[in-house]
Coordinates of C-alpha atoms and ligand atoms in Angstrom, one line a residue:
M280 CA -26.6 45.1 12.9
D281 CA -27.7 46.3 16.3
S282 CA -28.1 50.0 17.0
L283 CA -24.9 50.3 18.9
L284 CA -22.8 48.8 16.2
Q285 CA -24.6 51.0 13.7
V286 CA -23.7 54.1 15.6
V287 CA -20.1 53.0 16.0
N288 CA -19.9 52.2 12.3
K289 CA -21.5 55.4 11.2
Y290 CA -19.5 57.8 13.4
W291 CA -16.2 56.0 13.9
G292 CA -16.1 53.7 10.9
Y293 CA -15.3 50.6 13.0
S294 CA -16.8 47.4 11.8
S295 CA -16.5 45.4 15.0
L296 CA -16.2 46.0 18.7
R297 CA -13.3 45.1 21.0
P298 CA -13.7 42.8 23.9
L299 CA -16.2 44.0 26.5
Q300 CA -17.0 47.2 24.6
H301 CA -20.5 45.9 23.7
E302 CA -21.2 44.8 27.3
A303 CA -20.0 48.2 28.6
M304 CA -22.1 50.1 26.1
T305 CA -25.2 48.0 26.8
A306 CA -24.9 48.8 30.5
A307 CA -24.8 52.5 29.6
V308 CA -27.8 52.2 27.3
D309 CA -29.7 50.3 29.9
G310 CA -29.0 53.0 32.5
R311 CA -27.1 50.6 34.8
D312 CA -24.2 51.7 36.8
S313 CA -20.9 50.1 35.8
L314 CA -17.2 49.7 36.5
V315 CA -15.2 49.0 33.4
V316 CA -11.6 47.9 33.8
L317 CA -9.8 47.7 30.4
P318 CA -6.1 47.9 29.7
T319 CA -4.7 51.0 28.1
G320 CA -5.7 51.0 24.5
G321 CA -8.6 48.7 25.2
G322 CA -11.0 51.3 23.8
K323 CA -12.7 52.7 26.9
S324 CA -13.7 56.1 25.4
L325 CA -15.9 54.5 22.8
C326 CA -17.8 52.8 25.7
Y327 CA -19.2 56.1 26.9
Q328 CA -19.1 58.1 23.6
A329 CA -21.2 55.7 21.5
P330 CA -24.1 55.3 24.0
A331 CA -24.2 59.1 24.4
L332 CA -25.4 59.3 20.9
L333 CA -28.3 56.9 21.6
S334 CA -29.4 58.9 24.6
D335 CA -31.5 62.1 24.5
K336 CA -29.9 63.3 27.7
L337 CA -26.5 64.8 28.4
T338 CA -23.5 62.5 29.2
V339 CA -21.0 64.2 31.5
V340 CA -17.4 62.9 31.2
V341 CA -15.2 63.5 34.2
S342 CA -11.5 63.4 33.5
P343 CA -8.4 64.8 35.3
L344 CA -6.6 65.2 32.0
I345 CA -7.5 68.8 31.2
A346 CA -4.8 69.0 28.6
L347 CA -6.5 66.3 26.5
M348 CA -10.0 67.5 26.7
K349 CA -9.8 70.0 23.8
D350 CA -8.3 67.3 21.6
Q351 CA -11.0 64.8 22.5
V352 CA -13.7 67.3 21.9
D353 CA -12.2 68.4 18.6
R354 CA -12.1 64.8 17.4
L355 CA -15.8 64.3 18.4
I356 CA -16.8 67.4 16.6
Q357 CA -14.9 66.3 13.5
R358 CA -17.0 63.1 13.6
G359 CA -20.2 65.3 13.8
I360 CA -20.8 64.7 17.4
S361 CA -21.7 67.9 19.3
S362 CA -19.7 68.2 22.5
A363 CA -17.9 70.7 24.6
F364 CA -15.5 70.9 27.5
F365 CA -15.6 73.1 30.5
N366 CA -12.4 73.6 32.6
S367 CA -10.1 76.2 33.9
S368 CA -8.3 76.6 30.6
L369 CA -11.3 78.2 28.9
D370 CA -11.4 82.0 28.6
A371 CA -14.3 84.0 29.7
A372 CA -16.0 84.1 26.3
D373 CA -15.8 80.4 25.9
R374 CA -17.1 79.8 29.4
R375 CA -20.1 81.9 28.6
R376 CA -20.6 80.1 25.3
V377 CA -20.5 76.6 26.9
T378 CA -22.6 77.7 29.9
A379 CA -25.2 79.0 27.5
G380 CA -25.1 75.8 25.4
I381 CA -25.6 73.4 28.3
P382 CA -29.2 74.5 29.2
R383 CA -30.1 74.6 25.5
R384 CA -29.1 70.9 25.3
E385 CA -26.7 71.6 22.5
Y386 CA -24.2 68.9 23.5
K387 CA -24.3 65.1 23.7
L388 CA -21.1 65.0 25.7
L389 CA -19.6 67.5 28.1
F390 CA -16.1 67.0 29.4
V391 CA -15.3 68.4 32.8
A392 CA -12.5 68.2 35.4
P393 CA -13.5 66.7 38.8
E394 CA -12.9 70.1 40.6
R395 CA -15.9 71.5 38.6
F396 CA -18.2 69.8 41.1
A397 CA -17.0 72.1 43.8
D398 CA -19.0 74.8 42.0
S399 CA -22.6 74.7 43.2
L400 CA -23.9 76.9 40.4
F401 CA -22.5 74.4 37.9
V402 CA -23.9 71.4 39.8
D403 CA -27.3 73.2 40.0
M404 CA -27.2 73.9 36.3
L405 CA -26.6 70.2 35.6
G406 CA -29.5 69.4 37.9
H407 CA -31.8 71.6 35.8
V408 CA -30.7 70.2 32.5
G409 CA -31.0 66.6 33.6
V410 CA -27.9 64.4 33.1
G411 CA -28.4 60.9 31.7
S412 CA -25.1 59.5 32.8
F413 CA -21.7 60.4 34.2
A414 CA -18.6 58.6 32.8
I415 CA -15.7 58.8 35.3
D416 CA -12.4 58.4 33.5
E417 CA -9.4 57.3 35.5
A418 CA -11.8 56.2 38.2
H419 CA -9.0 54.7 40.3
C420 CA -8.1 58.3 41.3
I421 CA -11.0 58.1 43.8
S422 CA -9.3 55.4 45.8
H423 CA -6.7 55.8 48.5
W424 CA -5.6 52.3 47.6
G425 CA -4.6 53.2 44.1
H426 CA -1.5 54.9 43.0
D427 CA -3.0 58.1 41.8
F428 CA -5.4 59.2 44.5
R429 CA -6.8 62.7 43.9
A430 CA -8.7 64.5 46.5
D431 CA -10.9 66.2 43.9
Y432 CA -12.3 62.8 43.0
R433 CA -13.8 62.3 46.4
R434 CA -16.5 64.8 45.6
L435 CA -17.8 62.5 42.9
G436 CA -19.1 60.3 45.7
Q437 CA -22.0 62.8 45.8
L438 CA -23.1 62.3 42.2
K439 CA -25.4 59.3 43.0
V440 CA -27.0 61.4 45.8
R441 CA -27.4 64.6 43.9
F442 CA -28.4 62.9 40.6
P443 CA -30.3 59.8 41.7
N444 CA -31.7 59.2 38.2
A445 CA -28.3 59.3 36.4
A446 CA -26.2 56.2 35.9
V447 CA -22.5 56.5 36.9
H448 CA -19.9 54.5 34.9
G449 CA -16.4 54.2 36.2
F450 CA -13.5 53.5 33.7
T451 CA -10.0 52.6 34.6
A452 CA -7.0 50.8 33.1
T453 CA -5.6 49.9 36.4
A454 CA -7.4 48.5 39.4
T455 CA -6.5 45.7 41.7
P456 CA -9.5 43.9 43.3
T457 CA -9.2 46.1 46.4
V458 CA -9.1 49.3 44.4
R459 CA -12.1 48.1 42.4
D460 CA -14.2 47.5 45.5
D461 CA -13.2 50.8 46.8
I462 CA -14.2 52.6 43.6
I463 CA -17.6 51.0 43.8
A464 CA -18.0 52.0 47.4
Q465 CA -16.7 55.6 47.0
L466 CA -18.8 56.3 43.9
G467 CA -21.8 54.6 45.6
L468 CA -22.5 52.5 42.5
R469 CA -25.8 50.5 42.7
Q470 CA -25.6 46.9 41.6
P471 CA -23.0 47.9 39.0
V472 CA -22.2 45.8 36.0
M473 CA -18.6 44.8 36.5
L474 CA -16.5 44.3 33.5
V475 CA -12.8 43.4 33.7
G476 CA -10.8 43.0 30.5
D477 CA -7.9 40.7 29.8
F478 CA -4.7 42.1 31.1
F479 CA -2.6 39.5 29.4
R480 CA -0.8 41.2 26.4
P481 CA 1.1 38.3 24.8
N482 CA 2.8 40.6 22.3
L483 CA 4.7 42.4 25.0
R484 CA 8.0 40.8 25.9
Y485 CA 9.0 41.6 29.4
R486 CA 12.6 41.6 30.7
V487 CA 14.0 42.8 34.0
V488 CA 17.7 43.4 34.3
R489 CA 20.1 44.7 36.9
R490 CA 21.4 48.1 35.7
T491 CA 25.1 48.4 35.2
S492 CA 25.2 51.8 33.4
A493 CA 22.0 53.6 32.5
V494 CA 23.3 55.1 29.3
A495 CA 24.9 51.9 28.0
N496 CA 22.0 49.7 29.1
V497 CA 19.3 52.0 27.5
L498 CA 21.4 52.4 24.3
S499 CA 21.6 48.7 23.9
V500 CA 17.9 48.4 23.7
I501 CA 17.5 51.4 21.4
R502 CA 20.1 49.9 19.1
Q503 CA 18.2 46.6 18.9
H504 CA 15.2 48.6 17.6
R505 CA 16.8 50.8 15.0
G506 CA 14.1 52.4 12.8
H507 CA 11.4 52.0 15.4
I508 CA 10.1 54.3 18.1
G509 CA 10.2 53.9 21.9
I510 CA 9.8 55.5 25.3
V511 CA 12.4 55.6 28.0
Y512 CA 11.1 56.2 31.5
C513 CA 13.3 57.8 34.2
I514 CA 12.6 58.6 37.9
R515 CA 13.5 62.3 38.1
R516 CA 13.5 65.3 35.8
D517 CA 17.2 65.6 36.1
D518 CA 17.6 62.0 35.0
V519 CA 15.5 62.8 31.9
D520 CA 17.6 65.9 31.0
R521 CA 20.9 64.0 31.5
L522 CA 19.9 60.8 29.7
T523 CA 18.4 62.8 26.8
S524 CA 21.6 64.7 26.1
Q525 CA 23.7 61.5 26.5
L526 CA 21.5 59.7 24.0
Q527 CA 21.6 62.6 21.6
L528 CA 25.4 62.6 21.9
A529 CA 25.3 59.0 20.9
G530 CA 23.4 59.9 17.8
V531 CA 19.9 58.9 18.9
R532 CA 17.0 61.2 17.8
A533 CA 15.8 61.6 21.4
I534 CA 13.7 64.3 23.1
G535 CA 13.0 64.8 26.7
Y536 CA 9.6 65.2 28.4
H537 CA 8.7 66.1 32.0
A538 CA 6.4 68.2 34.0
G539 CA 9.1 70.8 34.7
M540 CA 9.2 71.9 31.1
S541 CA 7.0 74.6 29.7
D542 CA 3.7 73.7 28.1
D543 CA 5.0 74.7 24.7
V544 CA 8.1 72.5 25.0
R545 CA 6.0 69.6 26.1
T546 CA 3.5 70.0 23.3
Q547 CA 6.3 70.2 20.9
A548 CA 7.9 67.1 22.2
Q549 CA 4.6 65.2 22.0
D550 CA 4.1 66.4 18.4
D551 CA 7.7 65.4 17.4
F552 CA 7.1 62.0 18.8
S553 CA 3.6 61.7 17.1
T554 CA 4.9 62.8 13.8
G555 CA 8.1 60.8 13.8
K556 CA 10.5 63.7 14.1
A557 CA 11.9 62.0 17.2
D558 CA 12.4 58.2 17.7
V559 CA 12.7 58.2 21.4
V560 CA 11.0 60.1 24.2
V561 CA 12.9 60.1 27.5
A562 CA 10.3 61.0 30.1
T563 CA 9.1 60.9 33.6
V564 CA 5.7 59.4 34.5
A565 CA 4.2 62.7 33.2
F566 CA 4.4 61.4 29.7
G567 CA 2.0 58.9 28.3
M568 CA -1.7 59.6 28.9
G569 CA -3.2 60.2 25.5
I570 CA -0.3 59.1 23.4
D571 CA -1.9 58.2 20.1
R572 CA 0.8 56.1 18.5
A573 CA 0.0 52.4 18.4
D574 CA 3.3 51.4 16.9
I575 CA 5.6 52.0 19.9
R576 CA 8.0 49.0 19.7
Y577 CA 9.7 49.3 23.0
V578 CA 9.4 50.8 26.5
V579 CA 12.5 51.0 28.5
H580 CA 12.6 51.8 32.2
A581 CA 16.0 53.2 32.9
A582 CA 15.1 52.8 36.6
M583 CA 12.5 51.0 38.6
P584 CA 9.0 52.7 38.6
K585 CA 7.3 53.2 42.0
S586 CA 4.4 50.8 41.6
I587 CA 3.3 47.8 39.6
E588 CA 0.3 49.9 38.5
H589 CA 2.7 52.5 37.0
Y590 CA 4.7 49.8 35.4
Q591 CA 1.8 48.1 33.9
Q592 CA 0.4 51.3 32.5
E593 CA 3.7 52.5 31.2
T594 CA 4.7 49.3 29.5
G595 CA 1.1 49.0 28.3
R596 CA 1.8 51.8 25.9
A597 CA 4.0 49.6 23.8
G598 CA 2.6 47.5 21.0
R599 CA -1.0 48.7 21.0
D600 CA -1.1 47.6 17.4
G601 CA -0.8 44.0 18.6
L602 CA 2.7 43.5 17.1
P603 CA 5.6 42.3 19.2
A604 CA 7.1 45.0 21.5
D605 CA 9.8 44.9 24.1
C606 CA 9.5 46.1 27.7
V607 CA 12.9 46.2 29.4
L608 CA 13.3 47.3 33.0
F609 CA 16.7 48.2 34.4
Y610 CA 16.9 48.5 38.1
T611 CA 19.2 48.5 41.2
G612 CA 18.5 48.3 44.9
G613 CA 19.4 52.0 44.9
D614 CA 16.2 52.8 42.9
F615 CA 14.2 51.4 45.8
H616 CA 15.8 53.9 48.1
T617 CA 15.5 56.8 45.7
W618 CA 11.8 56.3 45.6
Q619 CA 11.6 55.7 49.3
R620 CA 13.1 59.2 49.8
I621 CA 10.9 60.8 47.2
I622 CA 7.8 59.2 48.6
R623 CA 8.6 60.1 52.2
K624 CA 9.3 63.7 51.2
N625 CA 6.3 64.2 49.0
E626 CA 3.5 62.1 50.3
S627 CA 1.6 63.4 53.3
T628 CA -1.2 60.9 53.1
D629 CA -1.1 57.2 52.6
L630 CA 2.6 56.8 53.2
E631 CA 2.4 53.2 54.2
N632 CA 0.3 52.3 51.3
K633 CA 2.7 54.0 48.9
L634 CA 5.7 52.2 50.4
R635 CA 3.9 48.9 50.2
M636 CA 3.3 49.4 46.5
L637 CA 7.0 50.3 46.1
S638 CA 8.0 47.1 47.9
E639 CA 5.8 45.1 45.6
M640 CA 7.5 46.6 42.6
Y641 CA 10.9 45.7 44.0
D642 CA 9.7 42.2 44.6
F643 CA 8.5 42.1 41.1
C644 CA 12.0 42.9 39.9
T645 CA 13.8 40.4 42.1
G646 CA 11.1 37.7 41.8
M647 CA 11.3 34.7 39.7
S648 CA 7.8 34.0 38.6
C649 CA 6.5 34.7 35.1
R650 CA 6.3 38.5 34.6
H651 CA 3.0 38.3 32.7
R652 CA 1.6 36.1 35.4
R653 CA 2.6 38.5 38.2
L654 CA 1.1 41.4 36.3
V655 CA -2.3 39.8 35.5
S656 CA -2.6 38.3 39.0
Y657 CA -1.8 41.7 40.5
F658 CA -4.9 43.0 38.8
G659 CA -6.9 40.1 40.1
Q660 CA -7.1 38.1 36.9
Q661 CA -6.9 34.4 36.9
W662 CA -3.8 33.0 35.2
D663 CA -4.4 29.6 33.6
R664 CA -1.4 29.3 31.3
A665 CA 1.7 27.3 32.1
A666 CA 4.3 29.7 30.7
C667 CA 3.9 32.9 28.7
D668 CA 6.8 32.5 26.3
A669 CA 7.1 36.2 26.4
C670 CA 9.2 37.1 29.5
D671 CA 12.8 36.5 30.6
I672 CA 11.7 34.0 33.3
C673 CA 9.7 31.8 31.0
T674 CA 12.2 31.9 28.2
G675 CA 15.1 31.3 30.5
T676 CA 16.9 34.5 29.5
F677 CA 16.9 35.9 33.0
E678 CA 20.5 36.7 34.1
H679 CA 21.1 34.0 36.6
S680 CA 24.0 33.1 38.8
P681 CA 26.1 30.3 37.2
D682 CA 26.1 28.2 40.4
S683 CA 22.4 28.6 41.0
T684 CA 21.5 24.9 41.5
V685 CA 24.4 24.3 43.9
T686 CA 23.4 27.5 45.9
A687 CA 19.8 26.4 45.8
Q688 CA 20.8 22.9 47.2
K689 CA 22.6 24.6 50.0
I690 CA 19.6 26.7 50.9
L691 CA 17.2 23.8 50.6
S692 CA 19.5 21.6 52.7
C693 CA 19.5 24.2 55.4
I694 CA 15.7 24.4 55.4
V695 CA 15.5 20.6 55.7
R696 CA 18.1 20.4 58.4
T697 CA 16.4 23.0 60.5
G698 CA 13.2 21.1 60.3
E699 CA 11.2 23.3 57.9
R700 CA 10.1 25.4 60.8
Y701 CA 11.6 28.8 60.2
G702 CA 11.2 32.0 58.2
A703 CA 13.7 33.5 55.7
A704 CA 15.7 35.6 58.2
Y705 CA 16.4 32.7 60.5
V706 CA 17.4 30.3 57.7
A707 CA 19.6 33.1 56.3
D708 CA 21.3 33.6 59.7
V709 CA 22.1 29.8 59.9
L710 CA 23.4 29.8 56.3
M711 CA 25.6 32.8 57.0
G712 CA 26.9 31.3 60.3
T713 CA 25.5 34.0 62.6
P714 CA 25.3 32.5 66.1
T715 CA 22.2 34.3 67.3
D716 CA 20.7 33.3 70.7
R717 CA 17.9 31.4 69.0
I718 CA 20.3 29.5 66.7
V719 CA 22.7 28.6 69.5
D720 CA 19.8 27.6 71.8
R721 CA 18.4 25.2 69.2
G722 CA 21.9 23.8 68.4
H723 CA 21.7 25.0 64.8
D724 CA 25.2 26.3 65.0
K725 CA 26.3 22.7 65.1
L726 CA 24.5 21.8 61.8
S727 CA 26.6 21.2 58.7
T728 CA 24.6 23.9 57.0
F729 CA 25.7 26.5 59.5
G730 CA 27.9 29.0 57.7
L731 CA 27.5 27.3 54.4
I732 CA 27.1 30.5 52.4
T733 CA 29.3 33.2 53.6
D734 CA 29.9 35.4 50.6
W735 CA 26.6 37.1 50.2
P736 CA 24.7 39.5 52.5
K737 CA 21.6 38.4 54.2
G738 CA 19.3 40.3 51.9
V739 CA 20.5 38.3 48.9
L740 CA 19.9 35.0 50.7
I741 CA 16.4 36.1 51.6
M742 CA 15.8 37.1 48.0
W743 CA 17.0 33.8 46.8
M744 CA 14.7 31.9 49.1
H745 CA 11.7 33.8 47.7
Q746 CA 13.0 33.1 44.2
L747 CA 13.0 29.4 45.1
A748 CA 9.4 29.7 46.3
D749 CA 8.5 31.5 43.1
Q750 CA 9.8 28.6 41.2
G751 CA 7.8 26.1 43.2
F752 CA 10.7 24.6 45.1
L753 CA 9.5 25.9 48.4
R754 CA 6.2 26.9 49.9
I755 CA 5.7 29.7 52.4
E756 CA 3.2 28.9 55.1
G757 CA 1.3 30.5 57.9
E758 CA 1.6 33.7 59.9
Y759 CA 5.3 33.3 60.5
R760 CA 6.0 32.7 56.8
V761 CA 7.7 29.4 57.4
F762 CA 9.5 27.8 54.4
K763 CA 8.5 24.2 53.6
M764 CA 9.9 21.9 51.0
T765 CA 7.8 20.9 48.0
P766 CA 8.3 17.6 46.0
E767 CA 9.9 19.8 43.3
G768 CA 12.3 21.1 45.9
W769 CA 13.4 17.6 46.8
R770 CA 14.1 17.0 43.1
V771 CA 16.5 20.0 43.2
L772 CA 18.2 18.5 46.2
S773 CA 18.8 15.2 44.5
S774 CA 20.0 17.0 41.3
Q775 CA 17.0 15.9 39.3
A776 CA 15.9 19.4 38.7
E777 CA 17.6 22.7 38.2
A778 CA 16.9 25.9 40.0
R779 CA 17.7 29.4 38.9
L780 CA 18.7 32.2 41.2
S781 CA 19.4 35.8 40.1
D782 CA 22.9 37.1 39.9
P783 CA 22.9 39.8 42.5
G784 CA 25.8 41.7 40.8
R785 CA 29.4 42.1 41.5
R786 CA 31.2 40.7 44.5
D787 CA 34.7 41.1 45.5
G788 CA 36.7 37.9 44.7
R789 CA 39.3 38.7 47.4
Q790 CA 36.7 38.9 50.0
R791 CA 35.0 35.7 49.0
R792 CA 35.7 32.9 51.3
E793 CA 35.5 29.4 49.8
R794 CA 34.5 26.8 52.2
R795 CA 36.5 23.7 52.3
T796 CA 34.8 20.4 51.8
D797 CA 35.5 17.1 53.6
G798 CA 36.6 13.9 51.9
A799 CA 33.0 13.1 50.8
G800 CA 32.6 16.5 49.2
R801 CA 30.4 17.6 52.0
P802 CA 31.0 21.1 53.4
K803 CA 33.0 21.2 56.6
R804 CA 31.4 22.7 59.7
A805 CA 32.0 26.4 60.0
P806 CA 34.0 27.5 63.1
A807 CA 31.7 29.1 65.5
R808 CA 32.3 32.8 66.1
T809 CA 34.2 33.2 69.3
T810 CA 33.6 36.8 70.1
G811 CA 30.0 36.0 71.3
L812 CA 27.2 38.4 71.1
P813 CA 28.1 42.1 71.6
P814 CA 26.5 43.9 74.4
L815 CA 23.1 45.4 73.7
S816 CA 23.3 49.0 72.6
G817 CA 21.6 51.8 74.5
K818 CA 18.7 51.6 72.1
G819 CA 17.1 54.9 71.2
E820 CA 19.7 56.9 73.1
P821 CA 20.1 60.2 71.3
L822 CA 23.4 60.8 69.5
D823 CA 25.5 63.9 70.3
A824 CA 26.3 66.4 67.6
A825 CA 29.6 64.9 66.6
A826 CA 28.2 61.4 66.5
K827 CA 25.4 62.7 64.2
V828 CA 28.0 64.1 61.8
L829 CA 29.7 60.7 61.8
L830 CA 26.4 58.9 61.3
G831 CA 25.9 61.1 58.1
R832 CA 29.3 60.0 56.8
L833 CA 28.7 56.3 57.6
R834 CA 25.4 56.5 55.8
D835 CA 27.2 58.0 52.7
L836 CA 29.7 55.2 52.8
R837 CA 26.9 52.6 53.1
R838 CA 25.2 54.2 50.1
R839 CA 28.4 54.0 48.0
I840 CA 29.0 50.3 48.9
A841 CA 25.4 49.4 48.3
D842 CA 25.7 51.1 44.8
E843 CA 28.9 49.2 44.1
L844 CA 27.3 45.9 45.1
N845 CA 24.0 46.7 43.5
V846 CA 22.1 45.9 46.7
P847 CA 19.8 48.0 48.8
A848 CA 21.6 49.8 51.5
F849 CA 20.1 47.9 54.3
M850 CA 21.8 44.8 53.0
V851 CA 25.1 46.5 53.9
F852 CA 24.2 47.5 57.4
S853 CA 21.0 48.5 59.1
D854 CA 20.5 52.0 60.3
K855 CA 20.5 50.7 63.8
T856 CA 23.9 49.2 63.3
L857 CA 25.2 52.5 61.9
R858 CA 23.9 54.4 64.8
E859 CA 25.6 52.1 67.1
M860 CA 28.9 52.6 65.2
A861 CA 28.5 56.3 65.4
R862 CA 27.9 56.1 69.1
R863 CA 30.7 53.7 70.0
Q864 CA 33.2 54.7 67.3
P865 CA 35.2 51.5 67.2
R866 CA 38.9 51.8 66.4
S867 CA 40.0 48.2 65.8
P868 CA 38.6 45.2 63.9
D869 CA 37.8 43.6 67.3
E870 CA 35.9 46.7 68.5
F871 CA 34.2 46.8 65.1
L872 CA 33.1 43.2 65.4
D873 CA 31.6 44.0 68.8
I874 CA 29.0 46.3 67.2
K875 CA 25.6 44.7 67.2
G876 CA 24.6 43.7 63.7
V877 CA 28.2 43.5 62.3
G878 CA 29.0 39.8 62.3
A879 CA 32.2 38.1 61.0
I880 CA 31.3 38.2 57.4
K881 CA 30.3 41.8 57.2
S882 CA 33.3 42.7 59.3
R883 CA 35.6 41.1 56.7
Q884 CA 33.6 42.6 53.8
F885 CA 33.3 46.1 55.0
G886 CA 35.2 46.6 58.2
E887 CA 38.3 48.2 56.7
R888 CA 36.3 50.9 55.0
F889 CA 34.1 51.7 57.9
L890 CA 37.0 51.8 60.3
E891 CA 38.8 54.1 57.9
A892 CA 35.8 56.5 57.8
I893 CA 35.6 56.5 61.6
Q894 CA 39.3 57.2 61.9
A895 CA 39.1 60.1 59.4
H896 CA 36.2 61.5 61.4
L897 CA 38.1 61.3 64.7
R898 CA 41.2 63.0 63.2
K899 CA 39.2 66.1 62.2
Ligands
ADP831 P1 -8.2 53.6 26.3 O1 -8.9 54.8 26.8 O2 -8.9 52.3 26.8 O3 -6.8 53.6 26.6 P2 -9.0 54.5 23.7 O4 -10.4 54.8 24.0 O5 -8.1 55.7 23.7 O6 -8.4 53.5 24.7 O7 -8.8 53.7 22.4 C1 -7.6 53.3 21.9 C2 -7.6 53.3 20.4 O8 -8.4 52.2 19.9 C3 -8.2 54.6 19.8 O9 -7.4 55.0 18.7 C4 -9.6 54.1 19.4 O10 -10.1 54.9 18.3 C5 -9.4 52.7 19.0 N1 -10.6 51.9 19.1 C6 -11.4 51.8 20.1 N2 -12.4 50.9 19.9 C7 -12.2 50.4 18.6 C8 -12.8 49.4 17.8 N3 -13.9 48.8 18.2 N4 -12.3 49.2 16.6 C9 -11.2 49.8 16.2 N5 -10.5 50.7 16.9 C10 -11.0 51.0 18.1

């Protein structure tokens, strides 16, 4: 047995190592810098703890999780490994004890929070003692490109300068290739050993479903897992409080957990979950780091998380024992906007990046490619399996619209008829029968596919086109993201293959306009809109006070409609269109139709309600 395995066996009692642990430990023993990316539960701690025992120098572990340090140190001490932590939670006496112990080389491992490196006395002390290596936990916190950037981490870039003889090892469970490169650059790692674990967790079964009712949806998953434990993630603290009491009322042994609760309440919640007094923890993102139960059978997202990184980390907490576990995500377009508001309000730096991550998460929800594949490729790992057999897409349990193939044929026909030269928005306009200048100029308002799908908003059509691309029926090419047919797409057109498109939720049957077909079953040409294009608005012109009030009301109405239809608000009307409505205050259907961005379909769908809101405003 090699010395590493001997140490692991002696102190931890493990008889074998997990994937990449040996490589990571060897890099540490050899004094090489390294970046180790292993999924949650992959056993990262052992990678720096075991080598520390083979070194005669101090290993400093940097972690942002102050609350866990005591626990980690207690466990090491129980195993007979001398270690200590030094952070703001220590009282003066303990500080003195640890500060005296460090120069006496009493500890193999010292856990500190990143802000400790702002203290020059502390850094000098480490300089005198001689540090063998630094293990940086949650290393992605150093990168602006990650989802958890922490300014404190930036200081760690000085470690390689200040301690040139010490090796630096970064550890993270979540790092896209961009974040990885950034971690290496920010920490100044020298020819690091790069180890990236397998992110495919075949025992996790992924499902993404449009939410109809948070309580009923979440309860259905909990009831499928009677006798097992699970986590339910919510966006806001209020959601946690509300859902917890609703679940309790329904007889579920649920407890809440969020950062707004006192430390005592949170510790109690964590203990209750660990010891089995509670079956379900309803939580915000604050819950999860350091959960020690490996038998979590399900993770439910009552709403969409704000990034794929969060999603991967949160769902990764299920099934760490390797047995099957369910990850069910309930979402609506409204979640996207809730996060957008929260992010805009709270994030002063990196706004664009945060919003990009949010969009990627939304695309994950509405996308149609294998969930496992999306996740592992997001983290830069090659995907070489055909199907995973463990997600709603691959197993065909995705909630799809009953007339998917027919709708797909309409979309694909339109792409063929317009010459495979346009992007999603243009094709959608043709399908919806919107006679824009470009469409009329090119004569596309004369095509049989013009106005072929009139009962869904543009956003849904665009989503469907991407879903067809996800399924390999279309390819997206070039800078202008032009849609091109694939051989598989042609098979759908000739009814030799079936396509699936998601069901975007309810639609009002009364407002649905069936298109008539001609004798050969082909759709008839849609009548061109006669009103012509409305005059251009005075773009950017400021609204007066009354119009601003109206704009607020119109936005509320848009929000309600979007919620009813389960679509993002912009799919109802863009903000620009609402501003135009507030400015011009149309009073009749004709005037309404004259607003830029309204169009015949939307006017039919929403006209009455918006006109009513405008009337009500004018009466006041
Ligand atoms: P991570 O930090 O990667 O999320 P941890 O270091 O917390 O993971 O390890 C997860 C669990 O796996 C811990 O309970 C740990 O003791 C256990 N573990 C780690 N390595 C091994 C191993 N080689 N054999 C058995 N159990 C291990």
